[in-house]
Amino acid sequence: MRLWPWGAALMLAGCEAGDTARDQQDPDAAPIDNAATPPAAPIFDWTGEWAATAALCDGGRWRMARDRIATAGETSCAVEGERVEFDGVIALDLHCTAEGTDTRERWMLDPLADGRMKVTRVTGGNVVAEVTLGRCG
């Protein structure tokens, strides 16, 4: 009679072990992807020379590189950070100098379907300027 409780305990342990073995995945099986990963959007190449109009490519171009941006005016900015935001918009964190004044700015570079880009300049959470630029050359 004393064997019956032990037998029941062994049967329960066997069921639990069977459930665990059933839940384990085959290490040779391919992983199951329950959610399809969308393809990565191509990163917009914002570097190069840009201007508001084709005529300004001669004397009013902006020179944009991964580490530094110089506008046609007296603004020069060091690029301190770059990241891709929503819909391919690129956010740049900049330390700019213009007419002897230093500012921290965030520029949002929005690629347009026609190959141009809209640049939105933000300082202190406020939009200070927006301009649409086309590639020179």
PDB file of C-alpha atoms in Angstrom:
ATOM      1  CA  MET A   1       0.000   0.000   0.000  1.00  0.00           C
ATOM      2  CA  ARG A   2       2.818   2.368   0.633  1.00  0.00           C
ATOM      3  CA  LEU A   3       3.964   2.124  -2.997  1.00  0.00           C
ATOM      4  CA  TRP A   4       0.853   3.729  -4.362  1.00  0.00           C
ATOM      5  CA  PRO A   5       1.691   7.351  -3.319  1.00  0.00           C
ATOM      6  CA  TRP A   6       5.201   6.949  -4.744  1.00  0.00           C
ATOM      7  CA  GLY A   7       3.834   5.527  -7.974  1.00  0.00           C
ATOM      8  CA  ALA A   8       1.444   8.468  -8.345  1.00  0.00           C
ATOM      9  CA  ALA A   9       4.289  10.907  -7.694  1.00  0.00           C
ATOM     10  CA  LEU A  10       6.442   9.222 -10.339  1.00  0.00           C
ATOM     11  CA  MET A  11       3.593   9.314 -12.847  1.00  0.00           C
ATOM     12  CA  LEU A  12       3.092  13.048 -12.237  1.00  0.00           C
ATOM     13  CA  ALA A  13       6.826  13.682 -12.573  1.00  0.00           C
ATOM     14  CA  GLY A  14       6.797  11.765 -15.845  1.00  0.00           C
ATOM     15  CA  CYS A  15       3.976  13.947 -17.181  1.00  0.00           C
ATOM     16  CA  GLU A  16       5.797  17.121 -16.234  1.00  0.00           C
ATOM     17  CA  ALA A  17       9.005  15.901 -17.871  1.00  0.00           C
ATOM     18  CA  GLY A  18       7.057  14.967 -20.996  1.00  0.00           C
ATOM     19  CA  ASP A  19       5.510  18.437 -21.169  1.00  0.00           C
ATOM     20  CA  THR A  20       8.943  20.047 -20.821  1.00  0.00           C
ATOM     21  CA  ALA A  21      10.436  17.872 -23.539  1.00  0.00           C
ATOM     22  CA  ARG A  22       7.504  18.614 -25.809  1.00  0.00           C
ATOM     23  CA  ASP A  23       7.978  22.398 -25.319  1.00  0.00           C
ATOM     24  CA  GLN A  24      11.678  22.319 -26.208  1.00  0.00           C
ATOM     25  CA  GLN A  25      12.547  23.237 -29.777  1.00  0.00           C
ATOM     26  CA  ASP A  26      14.633  21.112 -32.075  1.00  0.00           C
ATOM     27  CA  PRO A  27      18.105  22.767 -32.138  1.00  0.00           C
ATOM     28  CA  ASP A  28      18.488  21.813 -35.821  1.00  0.00           C
ATOM     29  CA  ALA A  29      15.162  23.358 -36.831  1.00  0.00           C
ATOM     30  CA  ALA A  30      15.071  26.785 -38.496  1.00  0.00           C
ATOM     31  CA  PRO A  31      13.809  29.556 -36.208  1.00  0.00           C
ATOM     32  CA  ILE A  32      10.200  30.563 -36.681  1.00  0.00           C
ATOM     33  CA  ASP A  33       9.723  34.232 -37.499  1.00  0.00           C
ATOM     34  CA  ASN A  34       6.268  35.165 -36.271  1.00  0.00           C
ATOM     35  CA  ALA A  35       6.507  38.772 -37.397  1.00  0.00           C
ATOM     36  CA  ALA A  36       7.894  39.633 -40.799  1.00  0.00           C
ATOM     37  CA  THR A  37      10.613  42.251 -40.506  1.00  0.00           C
ATOM     38  CA  PRO A  38      10.072  45.105 -42.947  1.00  0.00           C
ATOM     39  CA  PRO A  39      13.005  45.835 -45.234  1.00  0.00           C
ATOM     40  CA  ALA A  40      15.241  48.644 -44.051  1.00  0.00           C
ATOM     41  CA  ALA A  41      14.673  51.938 -45.832  1.00  0.00           C
ATOM     42  CA  PRO A  42      17.701  53.154 -47.747  1.00  0.00           C
ATOM     43  CA  ILE A  43      19.566  55.867 -45.891  1.00  0.00           C
ATOM     44  CA  PHE A  44      19.406  59.197 -47.658  1.00  0.00           C
ATOM     45  CA  ASP A  45      22.847  60.551 -48.628  1.00  0.00           C
ATOM     46  CA  TRP A  46      22.706  64.140 -47.439  1.00  0.00           C
ATOM     47  CA  THR A  47      26.411  64.845 -47.938  1.00  0.00           C
ATOM     48  CA  GLY A  48      27.666  66.978 -50.798  1.00  0.00           C
ATOM     49  CA  GLU A  49      26.955  70.466 -52.073  1.00  0.00           C
ATOM     50  CA  TRP A  50      23.417  71.844 -51.954  1.00  0.00           C
ATOM     51  CA  ALA A  51      21.676  75.145 -52.741  1.00  0.00           C
ATOM     52  CA  ALA A  52      18.167  76.618 -52.620  1.00  0.00           C
ATOM     53  CA  THR A  53      18.223  77.191 -56.410  1.00  0.00           C
ATOM     54  CA  ALA A  54      20.418  76.042 -59.287  1.00  0.00           C
ATOM     55  CA  ALA A  55      21.670  79.632 -59.717  1.00  0.00           C
ATOM     56  CA  LEU A  56      22.932  79.634 -56.111  1.00  0.00           C
ATOM     57  CA  CYS A  57      25.168  76.611 -56.778  1.00  0.00           C
ATOM     58  CA  ASP A  58      27.804  79.072 -58.059  1.00  0.00           C
ATOM     59  CA  GLY A  59      28.150  81.259 -54.970  1.00  0.00           C
ATOM     60  CA  GLY A  60      25.499  80.235 -52.460  1.00  0.00           C
ATOM     61  CA  ARG A  61      26.012  76.540 -51.887  1.00  0.00           C
ATOM     62  CA  TRP A  62      26.010  74.668 -48.620  1.00  0.00           C
ATOM     63  CA  ARG A  63      28.845  72.194 -48.123  1.00  0.00           C
ATOM     64  CA  MET A  64      27.645  69.242 -46.077  1.00  0.00           C
ATOM     65  CA  ALA A  65      29.965  66.496 -44.795  1.00  0.00           C
ATOM     66  CA  ARG A  66      29.520  63.840 -42.112  1.00  0.00           C
ATOM     67  CA  ASP A  67      31.592  65.858 -39.627  1.00  0.00           C
ATOM     68  CA  ARG A  68      30.978  69.496 -40.669  1.00  0.00           C
ATOM     69  CA  ILE A  69      28.434  71.702 -42.442  1.00  0.00           C
ATOM     70  CA  ALA A  70      29.080  75.187 -43.829  1.00  0.00           C
ATOM     71  CA  THR A  71      26.174  77.213 -45.188  1.00  0.00           C
ATOM     72  CA  ALA A  72      26.442  79.929 -47.813  1.00  0.00           C
ATOM     73  CA  GLY A  73      26.297  82.506 -45.026  1.00  0.00           C
ATOM     74  CA  GLU A  74      28.550  82.605 -42.009  1.00  0.00           C
ATOM     75  CA  THR A  75      27.145  79.500 -40.309  1.00  0.00           C
ATOM     76  CA  SER A  76      29.532  76.635 -39.652  1.00  0.00           C
ATOM     77  CA  CYS A  77      28.440  73.547 -37.712  1.00  0.00           C
ATOM     78  CA  ALA A  78      30.198  70.528 -36.257  1.00  0.00           C
ATOM     79  CA  VAL A  79      28.093  67.374 -36.622  1.00  0.00           C
ATOM     80  CA  GLU A  80      27.897  65.749 -33.182  1.00  0.00           C
ATOM     81  CA  GLY A  81      25.266  63.109 -33.908  1.00  0.00           C
ATOM     82  CA  GLU A  82      23.298  61.559 -36.751  1.00  0.00           C
ATOM     83  CA  ARG A  83      20.362  59.177 -36.631  1.00  0.00           C
ATOM     84  CA  VAL A  84      17.557  58.038 -38.899  1.00  0.00           C
ATOM     85  CA  GLU A  85      14.133  59.039 -37.649  1.00  0.00           C
ATOM     86  CA  PHE A  86      10.724  58.166 -39.141  1.00  0.00           C
ATOM     87  CA  ASP A  87      10.152  57.853 -42.918  1.00  0.00           C
ATOM     88  CA  GLY A  88      13.864  58.213 -43.733  1.00  0.00           C
ATOM     89  CA  VAL A  89      14.189  61.647 -42.112  1.00  0.00           C
ATOM     90  CA  ILE A  90      17.687  62.162 -40.756  1.00  0.00           C
ATOM     91  CA  ALA A  91      18.216  64.086 -37.536  1.00  0.00           C
ATOM     92  CA  LEU A  92      21.549  65.839 -37.036  1.00  0.00           C
ATOM     93  CA  ASP A  93      22.700  67.202 -33.688  1.00  0.00           C
ATOM     94  CA  LEU A  94      24.967  70.161 -34.368  1.00  0.00           C
ATOM     95  CA  HIS A  95      27.150  72.678 -32.582  1.00  0.00           C
ATOM     96  CA  CYS A  96      26.973  75.776 -34.788  1.00  0.00           C
ATOM     97  CA  THR A  97      28.777  79.093 -34.891  1.00  0.00           C
ATOM     98  CA  ALA A  98      27.340  82.102 -36.695  1.00  0.00           C
ATOM     99  CA  GLU A  99      28.542  85.691 -36.375  1.00  0.00           C
ATOM    100  CA  GLY A 100      30.486  84.792 -33.227  1.00  0.00           C
ATOM    101  CA  THR A 101      27.535  83.121 -31.473  1.00  0.00           C
ATOM    102  CA  ASP A 102      27.555  79.423 -30.549  1.00  0.00           C
ATOM    103  CA  THR A 103      24.285  77.466 -30.634  1.00  0.00           C
ATOM    104  CA  ARG A 104      23.159  73.872 -30.327  1.00  0.00           C
ATOM    105  CA  GLU A 105      20.829  72.951 -33.152  1.00  0.00           C
ATOM    106  CA  ARG A 106      18.988  69.927 -34.466  1.00  0.00           C
ATOM    107  CA  TRP A 107      18.470  69.746 -38.207  1.00  0.00           C
ATOM    108  CA  MET A 108      15.838  67.466 -39.677  1.00  0.00           C
ATOM    109  CA  LEU A 109      16.781  66.440 -43.232  1.00  0.00           C
ATOM    110  CA  ASP A 110      13.699  65.220 -45.084  1.00  0.00           C
ATOM    111  CA  PRO A 111      14.423  63.646 -48.499  1.00  0.00           C
ATOM    112  CA  LEU A 112      11.871  64.652 -51.131  1.00  0.00           C
ATOM    113  CA  ALA A 113      10.710  62.497 -54.037  1.00  0.00           C
ATOM    114  CA  ASP A 114      12.308  64.821 -56.614  1.00  0.00           C
ATOM    115  CA  GLY A 115      15.832  64.399 -55.141  1.00  0.00           C
ATOM    116  CA  ARG A 116      15.789  67.613 -53.112  1.00  0.00           C
ATOM    117  CA  MET A 117      15.633  67.768 -49.328  1.00  0.00           C
ATOM    118  CA  LYS A 118      13.816  69.946 -46.848  1.00  0.00           C
ATOM    119  CA  VAL A 119      16.036  71.153 -43.996  1.00  0.00           C
ATOM    120  CA  THR A 120      14.251  72.150 -40.794  1.00  0.00           C
ATOM    121  CA  ARG A 121      16.486  73.872 -38.261  1.00  0.00           C
ATOM    122  CA  VAL A 122      15.425  73.603 -34.615  1.00  0.00           C
ATOM    123  CA  THR A 123      16.961  75.463 -31.673  1.00  0.00           C
ATOM    124  CA  GLY A 124      15.661  75.139 -28.133  1.00  0.00           C
ATOM    125  CA  GLY A 125      12.651  73.165 -29.382  1.00  0.00           C
ATOM    126  CA  ASN A 126      11.603  75.933 -31.785  1.00  0.00           C
ATOM    127  CA  VAL A 127      11.750  75.807 -35.579  1.00  0.00           C
ATOM    128  CA  VAL A 128      13.998  78.710 -36.560  1.00  0.00           C
ATOM    129  CA  ALA A 129      14.221  78.101 -40.303  1.00  0.00           C
ATOM    130  CA  GLU A 130      13.084  75.808 -43.107  1.00  0.00           C
ATOM    131  CA  VAL A 131      14.628  75.646 -46.543  1.00  0.00           C
ATOM    132  CA  THR A 132      14.407  73.250 -49.465  1.00  0.00           C
ATOM    133  CA  LEU A 133      17.735  72.454 -51.103  1.00  0.00           C
ATOM    134  CA  GLY A 134      18.695  70.775 -54.344  1.00  0.00           C
ATOM    135  CA  ARG A 135      21.941  68.998 -55.040  1.00  0.00           C
ATOM    136  CA  CYS A 136      24.564  71.028 -56.954  1.00  0.00           C
ATOM    137  CA  GLY A 137      26.442  69.424 -59.826  1.00  0.00           C
TER     138      GLY A 137
END
